[in-house]
mmCIF file of C-alpha atoms in Angstrom:
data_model
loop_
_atom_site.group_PDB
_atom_site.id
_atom_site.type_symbol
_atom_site.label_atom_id
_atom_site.label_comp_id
_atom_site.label_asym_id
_atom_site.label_seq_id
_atom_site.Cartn_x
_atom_site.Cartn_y
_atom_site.Cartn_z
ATOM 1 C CA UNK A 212 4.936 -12.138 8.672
ATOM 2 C CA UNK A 213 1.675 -10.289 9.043
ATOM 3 C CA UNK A 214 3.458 -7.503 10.377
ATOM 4 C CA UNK A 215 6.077 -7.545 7.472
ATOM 5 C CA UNK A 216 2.930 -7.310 5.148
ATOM 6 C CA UNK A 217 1.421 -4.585 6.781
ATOM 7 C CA UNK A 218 4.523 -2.379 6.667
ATOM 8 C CA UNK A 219 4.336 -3.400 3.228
ATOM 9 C CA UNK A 220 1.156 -1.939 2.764
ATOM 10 C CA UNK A 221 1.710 1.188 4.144
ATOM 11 C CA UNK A 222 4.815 1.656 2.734
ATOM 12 C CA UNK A 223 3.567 1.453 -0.444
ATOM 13 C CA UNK A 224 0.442 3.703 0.755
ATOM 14 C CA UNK A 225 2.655 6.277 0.919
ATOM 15 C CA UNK A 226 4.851 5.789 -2.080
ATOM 16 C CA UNK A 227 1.822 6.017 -4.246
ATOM 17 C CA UNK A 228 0.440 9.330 -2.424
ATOM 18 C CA UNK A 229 3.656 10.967 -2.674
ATOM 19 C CA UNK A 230 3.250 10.165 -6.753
ATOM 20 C CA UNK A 231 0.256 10.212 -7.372
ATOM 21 C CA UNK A 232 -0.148 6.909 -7.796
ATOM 22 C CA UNK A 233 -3.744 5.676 -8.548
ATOM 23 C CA UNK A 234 -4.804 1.799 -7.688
ATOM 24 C CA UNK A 235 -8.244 1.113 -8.016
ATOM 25 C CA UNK A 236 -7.760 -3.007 -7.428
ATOM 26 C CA UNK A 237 -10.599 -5.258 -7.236
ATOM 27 C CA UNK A 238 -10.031 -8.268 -6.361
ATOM 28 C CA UNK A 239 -13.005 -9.758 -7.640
ATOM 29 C CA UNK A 240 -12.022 -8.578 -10.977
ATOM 30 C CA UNK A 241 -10.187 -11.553 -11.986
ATOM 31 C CA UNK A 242 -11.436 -14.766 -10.368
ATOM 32 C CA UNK A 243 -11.182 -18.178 -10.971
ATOM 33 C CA UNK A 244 -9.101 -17.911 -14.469
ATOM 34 C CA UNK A 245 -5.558 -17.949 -15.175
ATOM 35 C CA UNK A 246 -3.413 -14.874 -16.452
ATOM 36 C CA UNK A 247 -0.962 -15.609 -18.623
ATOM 37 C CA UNK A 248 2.282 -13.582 -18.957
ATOM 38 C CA UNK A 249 4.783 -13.359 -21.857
ATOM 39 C CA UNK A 250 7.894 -11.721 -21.688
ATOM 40 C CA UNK A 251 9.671 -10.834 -24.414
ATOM 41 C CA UNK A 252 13.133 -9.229 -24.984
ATOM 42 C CA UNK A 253 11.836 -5.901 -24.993
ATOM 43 C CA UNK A 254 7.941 -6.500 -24.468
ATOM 44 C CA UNK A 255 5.870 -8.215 -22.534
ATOM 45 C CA UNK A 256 1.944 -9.468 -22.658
ATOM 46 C CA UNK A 257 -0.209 -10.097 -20.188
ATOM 47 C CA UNK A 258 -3.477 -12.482 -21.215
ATOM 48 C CA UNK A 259 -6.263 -13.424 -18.424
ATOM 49 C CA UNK A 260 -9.043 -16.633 -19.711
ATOM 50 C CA UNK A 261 -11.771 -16.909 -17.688
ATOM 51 C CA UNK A 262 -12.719 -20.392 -16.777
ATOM 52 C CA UNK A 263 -15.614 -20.274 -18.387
ATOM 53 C CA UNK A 264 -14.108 -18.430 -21.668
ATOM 54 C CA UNK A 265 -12.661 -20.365 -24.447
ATOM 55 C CA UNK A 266 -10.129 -17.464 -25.571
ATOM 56 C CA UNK A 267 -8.358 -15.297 -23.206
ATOM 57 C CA UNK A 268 -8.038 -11.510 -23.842
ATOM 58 C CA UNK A 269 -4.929 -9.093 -23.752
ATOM 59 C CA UNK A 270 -5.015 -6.978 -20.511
ATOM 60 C CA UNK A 271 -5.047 -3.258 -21.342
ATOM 61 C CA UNK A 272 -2.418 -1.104 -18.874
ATOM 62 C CA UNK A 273 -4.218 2.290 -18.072
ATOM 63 C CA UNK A 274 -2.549 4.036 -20.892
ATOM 64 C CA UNK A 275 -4.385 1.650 -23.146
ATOM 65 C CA UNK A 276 -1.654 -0.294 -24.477
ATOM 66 C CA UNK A 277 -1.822 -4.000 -24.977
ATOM 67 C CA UNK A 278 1.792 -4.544 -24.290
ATOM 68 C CA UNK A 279 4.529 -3.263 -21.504
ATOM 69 C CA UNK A 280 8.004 -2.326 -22.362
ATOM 70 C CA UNK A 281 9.871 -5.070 -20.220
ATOM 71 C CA UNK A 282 12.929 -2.511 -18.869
ATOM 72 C CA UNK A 283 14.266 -1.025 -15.685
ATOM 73 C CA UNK A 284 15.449 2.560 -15.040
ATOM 74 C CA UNK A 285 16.949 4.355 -12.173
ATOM 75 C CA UNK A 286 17.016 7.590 -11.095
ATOM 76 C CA UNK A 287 18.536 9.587 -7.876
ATOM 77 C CA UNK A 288 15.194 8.891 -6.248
ATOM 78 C CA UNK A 289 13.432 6.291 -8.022
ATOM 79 C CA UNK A 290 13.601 3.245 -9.423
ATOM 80 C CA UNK A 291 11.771 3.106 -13.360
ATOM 81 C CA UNK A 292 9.645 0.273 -14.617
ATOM 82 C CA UNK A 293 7.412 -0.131 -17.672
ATOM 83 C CA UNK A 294 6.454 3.278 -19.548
ATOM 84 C CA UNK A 295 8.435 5.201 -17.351
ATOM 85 C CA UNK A 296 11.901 3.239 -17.906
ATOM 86 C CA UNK A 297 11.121 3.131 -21.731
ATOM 87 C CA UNK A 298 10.931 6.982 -21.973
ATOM 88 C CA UNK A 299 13.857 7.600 -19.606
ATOM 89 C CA UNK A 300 15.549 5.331 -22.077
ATOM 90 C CA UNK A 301 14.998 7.762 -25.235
ATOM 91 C CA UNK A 302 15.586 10.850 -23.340
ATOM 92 C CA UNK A 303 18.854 10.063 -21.425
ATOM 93 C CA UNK A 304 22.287 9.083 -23.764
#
């Protein structure tokens, strides 16, 4: 299994050098609360409450929206998600 993840890893390594992906996770960003997700027919929300918070607050995707459009696209290469899917969506018939 720990081999399985590792290929994993690199794998996706790879996928986000060859498109410019950037990931800049922390895992200490987030701990000890629970993250909250609701999906919606065309939307979905993700909310994280600290355990120490009484409210939780609406994670922010990097574009700054509060909300992610909950679609899949395809390409000849690629498979779309998010953003991406959305505007192949509106440009394709």
């Amino acid at each position: 299994m720990d081999a399985e993840w590792d290929d994993y890893q690199w794998q996706l390594a790879q996928y986000e050098k060859q498109h410019g992906v950037v990931t800049n996770v922390n895992s200490s960003k987030y701990p000890g609360g629970t993250l909250a997700v609701d999906v919606g027919t065309m939307h979905m929300v993700f909310a994280y409450k600290k355990l120490q918070d009484k409210k939780a607050e609406i994670v922010v995707t990097r574009q700054g929206a509060r909300y992610s459009f909950c679609g899949i696209g395809t390409t000849q290469e690629d498979v779309l998600v998010g953003q991406g899917a959305m505007e192949q969506y509106f440009e394709l018939p």
